[in-house]
Coordinates of C-alpha atoms and ligand atoms in Angstrom, one line a residue:
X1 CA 0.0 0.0 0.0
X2 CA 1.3 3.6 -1.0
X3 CA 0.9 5.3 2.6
X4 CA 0.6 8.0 3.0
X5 CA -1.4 9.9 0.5
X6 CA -2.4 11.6 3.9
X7 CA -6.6 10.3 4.4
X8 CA -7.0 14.5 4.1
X9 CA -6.2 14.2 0.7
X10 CA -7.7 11.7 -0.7
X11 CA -10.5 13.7 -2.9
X12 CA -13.7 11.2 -3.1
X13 CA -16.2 14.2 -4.8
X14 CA -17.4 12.1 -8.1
X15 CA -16.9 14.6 -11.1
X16 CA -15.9 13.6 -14.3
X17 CA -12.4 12.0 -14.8
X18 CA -10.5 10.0 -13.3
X19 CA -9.3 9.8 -9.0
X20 CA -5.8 8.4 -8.4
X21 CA -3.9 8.4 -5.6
X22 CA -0.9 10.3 -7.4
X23 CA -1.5 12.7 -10.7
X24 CA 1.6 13.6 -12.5
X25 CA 1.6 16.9 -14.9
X26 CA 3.8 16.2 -17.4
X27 CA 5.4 13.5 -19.5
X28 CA 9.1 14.1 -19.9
X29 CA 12.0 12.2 -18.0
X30 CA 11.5 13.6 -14.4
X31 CA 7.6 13.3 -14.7
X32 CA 7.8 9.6 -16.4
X33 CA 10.6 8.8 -13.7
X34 CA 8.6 9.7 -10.8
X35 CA 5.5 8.0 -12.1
X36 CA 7.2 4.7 -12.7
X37 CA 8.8 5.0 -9.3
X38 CA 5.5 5.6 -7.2
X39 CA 3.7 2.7 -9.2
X40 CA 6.4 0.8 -8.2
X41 CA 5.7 1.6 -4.3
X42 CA 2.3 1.0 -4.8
X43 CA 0.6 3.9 -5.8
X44 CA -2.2 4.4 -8.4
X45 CA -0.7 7.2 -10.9
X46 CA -2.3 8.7 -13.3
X47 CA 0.0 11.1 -15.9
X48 CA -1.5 14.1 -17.9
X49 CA 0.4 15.1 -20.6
X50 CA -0.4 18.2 -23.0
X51 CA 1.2 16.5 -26.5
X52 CA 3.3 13.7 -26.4
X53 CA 5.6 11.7 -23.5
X54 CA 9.0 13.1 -24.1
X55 CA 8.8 15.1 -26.8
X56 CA 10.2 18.0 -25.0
X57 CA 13.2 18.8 -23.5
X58 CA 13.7 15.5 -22.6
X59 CA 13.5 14.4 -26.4
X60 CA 16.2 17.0 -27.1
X61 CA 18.4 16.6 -24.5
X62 CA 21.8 14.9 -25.1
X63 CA 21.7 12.6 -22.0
X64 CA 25.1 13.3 -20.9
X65 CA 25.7 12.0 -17.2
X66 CA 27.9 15.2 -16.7
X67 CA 27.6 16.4 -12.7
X68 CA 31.6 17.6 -13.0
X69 CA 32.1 18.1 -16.6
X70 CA 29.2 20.7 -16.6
X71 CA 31.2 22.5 -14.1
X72 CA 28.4 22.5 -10.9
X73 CA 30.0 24.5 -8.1
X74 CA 30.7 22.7 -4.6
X75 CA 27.4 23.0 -2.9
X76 CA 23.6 21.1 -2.6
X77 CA 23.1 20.8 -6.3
X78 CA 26.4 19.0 -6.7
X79 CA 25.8 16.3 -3.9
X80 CA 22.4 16.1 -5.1
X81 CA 23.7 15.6 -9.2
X82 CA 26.4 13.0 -7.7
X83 CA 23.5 10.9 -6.1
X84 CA 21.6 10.5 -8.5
X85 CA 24.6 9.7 -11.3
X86 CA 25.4 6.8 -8.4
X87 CA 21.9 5.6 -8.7
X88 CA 22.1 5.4 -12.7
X89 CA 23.6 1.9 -13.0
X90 CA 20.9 0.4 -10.7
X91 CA 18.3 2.2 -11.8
X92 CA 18.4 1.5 -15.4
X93 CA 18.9 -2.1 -15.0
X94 CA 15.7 -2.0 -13.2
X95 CA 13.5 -0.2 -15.8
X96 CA 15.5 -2.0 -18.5
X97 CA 14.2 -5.2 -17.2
X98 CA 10.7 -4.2 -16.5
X99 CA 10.3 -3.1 -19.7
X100 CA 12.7 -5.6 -21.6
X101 CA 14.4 -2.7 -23.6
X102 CA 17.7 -1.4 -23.8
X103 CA 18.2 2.7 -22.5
X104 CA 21.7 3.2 -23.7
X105 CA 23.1 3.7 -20.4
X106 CA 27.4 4.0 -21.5
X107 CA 29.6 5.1 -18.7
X108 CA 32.3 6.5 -21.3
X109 CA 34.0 8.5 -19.6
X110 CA 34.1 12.2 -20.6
X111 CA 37.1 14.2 -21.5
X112 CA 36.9 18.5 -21.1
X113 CA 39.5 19.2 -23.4
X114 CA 40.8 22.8 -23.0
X115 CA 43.0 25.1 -26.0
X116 CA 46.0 26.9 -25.2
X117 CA 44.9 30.1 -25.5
X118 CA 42.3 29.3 -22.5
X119 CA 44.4 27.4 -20.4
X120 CA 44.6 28.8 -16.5
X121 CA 48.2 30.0 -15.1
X122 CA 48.0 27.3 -12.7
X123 CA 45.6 23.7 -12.8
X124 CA 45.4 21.3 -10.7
X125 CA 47.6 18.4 -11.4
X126 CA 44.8 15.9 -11.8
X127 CA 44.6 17.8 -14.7
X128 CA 46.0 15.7 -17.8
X129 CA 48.7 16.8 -20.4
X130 CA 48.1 17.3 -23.9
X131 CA 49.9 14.4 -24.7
X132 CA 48.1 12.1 -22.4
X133 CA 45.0 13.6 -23.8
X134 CA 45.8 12.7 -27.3
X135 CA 46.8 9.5 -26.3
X136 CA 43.0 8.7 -24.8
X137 CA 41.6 10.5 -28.2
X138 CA 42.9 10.6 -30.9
X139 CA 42.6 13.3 -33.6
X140 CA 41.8 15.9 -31.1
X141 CA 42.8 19.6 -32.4
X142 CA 46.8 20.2 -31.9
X143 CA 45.4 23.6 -30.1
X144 CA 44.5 21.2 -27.3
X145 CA 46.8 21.7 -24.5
X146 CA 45.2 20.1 -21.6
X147 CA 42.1 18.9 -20.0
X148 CA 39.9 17.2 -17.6
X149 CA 38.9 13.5 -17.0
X150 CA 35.4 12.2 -15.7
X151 CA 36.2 8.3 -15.9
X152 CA 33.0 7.9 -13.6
X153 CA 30.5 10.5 -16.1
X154 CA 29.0 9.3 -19.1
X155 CA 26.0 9.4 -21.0
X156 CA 22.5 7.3 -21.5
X157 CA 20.5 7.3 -24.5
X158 CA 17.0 10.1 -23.2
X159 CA 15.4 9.1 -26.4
X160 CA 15.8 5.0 -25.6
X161 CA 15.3 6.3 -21.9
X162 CA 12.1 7.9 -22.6
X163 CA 11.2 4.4 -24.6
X164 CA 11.8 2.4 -21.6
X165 CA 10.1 4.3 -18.9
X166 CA 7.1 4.8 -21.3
X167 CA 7.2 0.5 -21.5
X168 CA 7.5 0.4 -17.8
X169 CA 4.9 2.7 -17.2
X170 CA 2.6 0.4 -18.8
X171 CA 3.9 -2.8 -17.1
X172 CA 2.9 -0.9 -14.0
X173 CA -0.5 0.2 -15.1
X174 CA 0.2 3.8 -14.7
X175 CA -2.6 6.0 -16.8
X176 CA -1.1 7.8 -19.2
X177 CA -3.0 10.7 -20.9
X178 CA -1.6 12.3 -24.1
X179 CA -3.4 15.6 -25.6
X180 CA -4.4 16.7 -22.2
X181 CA -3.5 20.2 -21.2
X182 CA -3.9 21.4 -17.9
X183 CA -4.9 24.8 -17.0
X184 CA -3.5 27.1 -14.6
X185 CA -3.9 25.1 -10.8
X186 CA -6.7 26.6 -8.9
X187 CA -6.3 26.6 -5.0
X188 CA -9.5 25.7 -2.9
X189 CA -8.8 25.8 0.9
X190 CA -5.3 25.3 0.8
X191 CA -5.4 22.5 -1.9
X192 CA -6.2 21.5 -4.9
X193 CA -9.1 19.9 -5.2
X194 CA -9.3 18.7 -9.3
X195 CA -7.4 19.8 -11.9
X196 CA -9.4 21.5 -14.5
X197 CA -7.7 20.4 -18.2
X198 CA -8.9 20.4 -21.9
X199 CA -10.4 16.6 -21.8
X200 CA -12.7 18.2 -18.4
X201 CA -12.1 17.5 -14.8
X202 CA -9.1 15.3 -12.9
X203 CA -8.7 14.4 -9.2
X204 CA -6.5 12.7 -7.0
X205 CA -4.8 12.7 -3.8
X206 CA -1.8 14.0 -4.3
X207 CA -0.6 15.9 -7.7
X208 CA 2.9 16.7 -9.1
X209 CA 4.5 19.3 -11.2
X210 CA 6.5 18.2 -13.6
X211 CA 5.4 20.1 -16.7
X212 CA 9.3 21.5 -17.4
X213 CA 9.7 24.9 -19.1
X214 CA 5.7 25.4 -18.9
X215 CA 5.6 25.3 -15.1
X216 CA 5.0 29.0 -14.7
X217 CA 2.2 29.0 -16.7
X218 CA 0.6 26.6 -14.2
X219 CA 1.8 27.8 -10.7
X220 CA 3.2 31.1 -9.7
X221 CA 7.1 29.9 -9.6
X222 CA 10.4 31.5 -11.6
X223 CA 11.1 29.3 -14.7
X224 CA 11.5 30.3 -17.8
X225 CA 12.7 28.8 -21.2
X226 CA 16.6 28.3 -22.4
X227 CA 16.5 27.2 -25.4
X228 CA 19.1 24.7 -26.7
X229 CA 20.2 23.6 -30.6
X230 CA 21.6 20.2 -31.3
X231 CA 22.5 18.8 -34.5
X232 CA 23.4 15.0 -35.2
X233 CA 26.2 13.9 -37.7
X234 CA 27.1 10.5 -38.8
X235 CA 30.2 8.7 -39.0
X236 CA 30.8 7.3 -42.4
X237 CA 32.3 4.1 -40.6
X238 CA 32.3 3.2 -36.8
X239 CA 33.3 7.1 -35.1
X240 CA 36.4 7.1 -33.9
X241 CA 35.3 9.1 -30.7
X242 CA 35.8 7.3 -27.4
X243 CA 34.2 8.9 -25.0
X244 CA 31.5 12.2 -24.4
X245 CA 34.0 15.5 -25.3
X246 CA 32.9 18.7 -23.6
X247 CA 34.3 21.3 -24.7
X248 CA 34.3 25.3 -24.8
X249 CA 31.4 26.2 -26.3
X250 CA 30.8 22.8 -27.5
X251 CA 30.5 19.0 -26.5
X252 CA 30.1 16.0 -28.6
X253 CA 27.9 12.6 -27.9
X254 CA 28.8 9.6 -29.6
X255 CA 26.2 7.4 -29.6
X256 CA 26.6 3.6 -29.7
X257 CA 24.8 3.7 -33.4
X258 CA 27.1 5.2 -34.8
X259 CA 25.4 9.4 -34.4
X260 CA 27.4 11.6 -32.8
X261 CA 25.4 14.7 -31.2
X262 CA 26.4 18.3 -31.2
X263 CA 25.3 20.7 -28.7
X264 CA 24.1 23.0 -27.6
X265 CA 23.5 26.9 -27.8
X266 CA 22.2 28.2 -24.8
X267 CA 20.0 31.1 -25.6
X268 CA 17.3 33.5 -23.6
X269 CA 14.6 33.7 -26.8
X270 CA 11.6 32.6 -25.1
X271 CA 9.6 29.4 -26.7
X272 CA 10.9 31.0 -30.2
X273 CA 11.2 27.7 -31.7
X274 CA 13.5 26.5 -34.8
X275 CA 16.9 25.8 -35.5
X276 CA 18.8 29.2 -36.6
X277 CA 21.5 29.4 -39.2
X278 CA 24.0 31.3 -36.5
X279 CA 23.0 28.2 -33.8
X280 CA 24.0 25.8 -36.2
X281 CA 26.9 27.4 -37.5
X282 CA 28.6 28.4 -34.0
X283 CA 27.7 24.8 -33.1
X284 CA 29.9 23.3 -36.3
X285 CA 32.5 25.7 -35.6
X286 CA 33.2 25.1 -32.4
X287 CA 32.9 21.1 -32.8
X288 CA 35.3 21.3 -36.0
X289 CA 37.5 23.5 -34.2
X290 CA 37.8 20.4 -31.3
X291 CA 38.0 17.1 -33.7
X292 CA 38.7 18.2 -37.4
X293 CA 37.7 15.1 -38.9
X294 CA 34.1 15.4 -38.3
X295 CA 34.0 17.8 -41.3
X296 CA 33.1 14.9 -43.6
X297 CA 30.2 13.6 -41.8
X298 CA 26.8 14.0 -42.8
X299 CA 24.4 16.1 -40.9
X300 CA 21.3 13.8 -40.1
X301 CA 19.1 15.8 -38.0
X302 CA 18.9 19.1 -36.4
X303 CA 16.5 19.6 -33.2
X304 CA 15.7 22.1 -30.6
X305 CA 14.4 22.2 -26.9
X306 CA 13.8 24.5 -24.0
X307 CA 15.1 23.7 -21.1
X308 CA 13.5 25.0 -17.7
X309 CA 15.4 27.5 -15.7
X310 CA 14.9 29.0 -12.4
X311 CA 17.0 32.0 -11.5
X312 CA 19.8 29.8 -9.2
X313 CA 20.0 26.9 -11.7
X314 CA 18.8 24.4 -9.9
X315 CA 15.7 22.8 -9.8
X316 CA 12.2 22.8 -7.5
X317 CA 11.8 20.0 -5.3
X318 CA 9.2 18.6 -2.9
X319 CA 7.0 21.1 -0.5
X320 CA 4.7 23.7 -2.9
X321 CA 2.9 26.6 -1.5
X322 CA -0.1 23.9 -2.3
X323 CA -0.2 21.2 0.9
X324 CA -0.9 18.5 -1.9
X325 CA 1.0 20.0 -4.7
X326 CA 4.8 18.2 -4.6
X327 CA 6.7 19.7 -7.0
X328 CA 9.7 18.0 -9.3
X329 CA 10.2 21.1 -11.8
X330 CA 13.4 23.5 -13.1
X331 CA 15.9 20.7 -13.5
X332 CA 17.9 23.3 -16.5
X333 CA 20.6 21.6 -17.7
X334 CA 20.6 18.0 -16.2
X335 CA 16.8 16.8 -16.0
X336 CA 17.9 13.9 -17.7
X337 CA 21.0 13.0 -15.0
X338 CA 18.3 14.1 -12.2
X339 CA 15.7 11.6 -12.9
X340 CA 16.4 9.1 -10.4
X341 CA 17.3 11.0 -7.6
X342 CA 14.3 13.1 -8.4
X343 CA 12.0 9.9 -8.8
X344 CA 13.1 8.7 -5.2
X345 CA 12.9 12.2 -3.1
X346 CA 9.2 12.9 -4.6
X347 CA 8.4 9.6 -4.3
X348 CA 9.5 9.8 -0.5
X349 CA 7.9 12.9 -0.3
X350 CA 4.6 11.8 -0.5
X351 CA 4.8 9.0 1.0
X352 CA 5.4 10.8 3.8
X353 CA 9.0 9.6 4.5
X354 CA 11.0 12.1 6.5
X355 CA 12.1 15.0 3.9
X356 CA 15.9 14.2 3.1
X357 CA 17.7 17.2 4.6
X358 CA 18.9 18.2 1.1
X359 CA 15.6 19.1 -0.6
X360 CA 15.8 21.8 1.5
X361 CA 18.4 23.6 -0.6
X362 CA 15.5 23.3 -3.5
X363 CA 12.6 24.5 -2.0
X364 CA 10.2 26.9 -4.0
X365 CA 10.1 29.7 -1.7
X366 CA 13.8 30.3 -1.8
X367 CA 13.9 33.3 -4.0
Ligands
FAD401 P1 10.2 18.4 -20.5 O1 11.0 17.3 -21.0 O2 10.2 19.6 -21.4 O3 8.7 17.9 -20.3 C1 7.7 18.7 -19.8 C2 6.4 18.1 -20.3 O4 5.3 18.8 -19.7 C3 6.3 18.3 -21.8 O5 6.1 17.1 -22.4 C4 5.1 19.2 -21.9 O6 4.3 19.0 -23.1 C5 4.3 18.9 -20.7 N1 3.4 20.0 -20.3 C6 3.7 21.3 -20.2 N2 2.7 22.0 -19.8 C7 1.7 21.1 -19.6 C8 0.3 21.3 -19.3 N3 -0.3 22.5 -19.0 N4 -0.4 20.2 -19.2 C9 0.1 18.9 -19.4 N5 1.4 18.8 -19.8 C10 2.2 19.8 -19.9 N6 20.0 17.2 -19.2 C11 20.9 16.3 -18.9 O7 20.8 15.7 -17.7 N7 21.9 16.0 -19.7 C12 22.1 16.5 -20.9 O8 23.0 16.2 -21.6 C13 21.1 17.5 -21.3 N8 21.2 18.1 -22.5 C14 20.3 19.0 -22.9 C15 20.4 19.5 -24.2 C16 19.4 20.4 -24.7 C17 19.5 21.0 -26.1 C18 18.3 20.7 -23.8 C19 17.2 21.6 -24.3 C20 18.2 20.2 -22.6 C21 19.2 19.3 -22.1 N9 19.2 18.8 -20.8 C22 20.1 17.8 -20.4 C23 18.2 19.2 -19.8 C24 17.0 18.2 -19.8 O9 16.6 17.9 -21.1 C25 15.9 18.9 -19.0 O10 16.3 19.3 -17.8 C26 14.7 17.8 -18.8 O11 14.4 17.2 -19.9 C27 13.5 18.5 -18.2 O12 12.5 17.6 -18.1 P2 11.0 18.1 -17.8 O13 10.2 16.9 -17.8 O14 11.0 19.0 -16.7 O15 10.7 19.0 -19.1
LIG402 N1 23.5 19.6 -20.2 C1 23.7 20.0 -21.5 C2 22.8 21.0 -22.0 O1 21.9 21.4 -21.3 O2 23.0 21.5 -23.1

């Protein structure tokens, strides 16, 4: 039994739609995660989703497992981004055999090259020499001079990921509902009492809000869009690329297929969507400027997504202003490495567990 959707909150009022003990809004990674992780304690769940599961940011994301290479400053988000890259291995093979399908989970490895002309005065001596950066790949720009090593980071596949949580959903009888927008949330004494959406009336016991970049269209809170461009090239033969590059401006995904991804501009347009000629081209420049010999690949597809940013980077966790409103929202750069860590604390959060001490660096009402 999924205790405790506290007895308060369970909503019996018949309207139209459906009552479930747990209501997710929104379908991407973090939302499917948490879903798939309260079925699994027992709950009923029931997940509204405006277009399509993970079609969003979590579609265009490049699934790099990067807490260090992203550069994440000492503090709550990096403990928090480190957890949850240690629950990756177990986690997957989990979902993967609930849902019999592979997520592309590859703990490469990934290598921050850096060029001369950026180099710091002084580096740590972890840091490795251009030579024994060539060695580990090969046919990396001469202009690199030195660099960083994340043996333990790496990458999975979000689209596969997205795939398998979707398949795992359904082994777990969670309701999913595509084409269901919901509208702004509507407090009645404290709570919400029923969502009102575009397919009529929802209710359940406990709700979450997981809707991304859209979040502050639903609920009062700080997020806003960053969009990000990604292109993907393919190797005429097996790629040559070892491990996840990130570099200045830049970083690289090869994928086990054979694709190696490109991103990603960072850019404060709004939902402006599209792919722009300068995007693209700052994006090739960069990438060719790192490992020359991608110049003769083929470009196979270019995509873009907005990822959801609150004014500190880091996400939105647990407690809302709502007493039945968790919220698992604003997770920027690394929704995708978040997922599991995220799955657990929400799940634990309505359950009624006592709140891990380090949600409390991502509480709502901190700006
Ligand atoms: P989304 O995936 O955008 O999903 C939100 C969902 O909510 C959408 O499906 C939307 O339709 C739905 N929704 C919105 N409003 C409503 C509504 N009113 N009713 C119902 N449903 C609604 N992260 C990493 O960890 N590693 C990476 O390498 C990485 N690379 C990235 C590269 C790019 C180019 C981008 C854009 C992002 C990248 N990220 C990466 C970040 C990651 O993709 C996001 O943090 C994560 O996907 C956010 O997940 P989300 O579910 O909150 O948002
Ligand atoms: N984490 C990579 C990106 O957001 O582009």
């Amino acid at each position: 039994m999924f205790l405790p959707v506290k007895s308060a909150w369970a909503i019996v009022i018949p309207l139209a739609g459906s009552i479930a003990d747990v209501m997710i809004i929104g379908g991407g990674i973090p939302g499917l995660a948490t879903a798939v992780e309260c079925a699994l304690r027992g709950a009923q769940v029931t997940l509204l989703e405006r277009t399509q599961c993970a079609r969003a940011a979590s579609w265009a994301a490049a699934g790099m497992l990067a807490p260090q290479a992203e550069g994440l400053p000492p503090g709550p988000l990096l403990d928090l981004a480190l957890r949850s890259l240690n629950l990756y291995p177990l986690w997957v093979t989990k979902l993967e055999s609930l849902s019999g399908l592979d997520a592309g989970y590859w703990p490469c490895g990934i290598l921050a090259p850096v060029f001369a002309d950026h180099l710091p005065h002084q580096h740590p001596p972890s840091w490795l020499s251009a030579a024994a950066i060539q060695q580990l790949q090969p046919g990396l720009s001469p202009q690199v001079a030195a660099g960083q090593w994340f043996p333990a980071e790496g990458q999975v596949d979000n689209r596969l990921l997205s795939a398998v949580l979707l398949a795992a959903a359904q082994q777990l009888k969670v309701r999913i509902h595509e084409g269901v927008e919901v509208q702004p949330l509507r407090l009645e004494q404290g709570q919400i009492r029923r969502l009102q959406t575009t397919a009529g009336e929802f209710q359940a016991g406990c709700y979450v809000l997981a809707a991304g970049a859209w979040s502050g269209g639903l609920l009062d809170l700080p997020i806003t869009p960053r969009k990000g461009q990604m292109l993907a090239l393919q190797a005429p033969e097996a790629p040559a690329l070892r491990q996840v590059l990130f570099g200045e401006q830049v970083y690289l995904v090869p994928r086990r297929d054979g694709r190696i991804l490109v991103g990603a501009t960072n850019e404060a347009v709004g939902f402006t969507p599209g792919n722009t000629a300068s995007g693209i081209q700052s994006l090739l420049a960069a990438a060719l400027k790192l490992w020359p010999s991608l110049a003769e690949q083929t470009i196979l597809e270019l995509w873009w997504g907005f990822r959801p940013t609150t004014p500190d980077q880091a996400p939105i966790l647990g407690q809302s202003p709502y007493r039945n409103l968790v919220l698992a929202t604003g997770h920027y750069r690394n929704g995708i490495l978040l997922a599991p860590i995220t799955a657990q604390l929400i799940a634990d959060w309505i359950q009624g567990q006592t709140p891990e001490p380090l949600l409390s660096a991502f509480r709502w009402d901190r700006f």
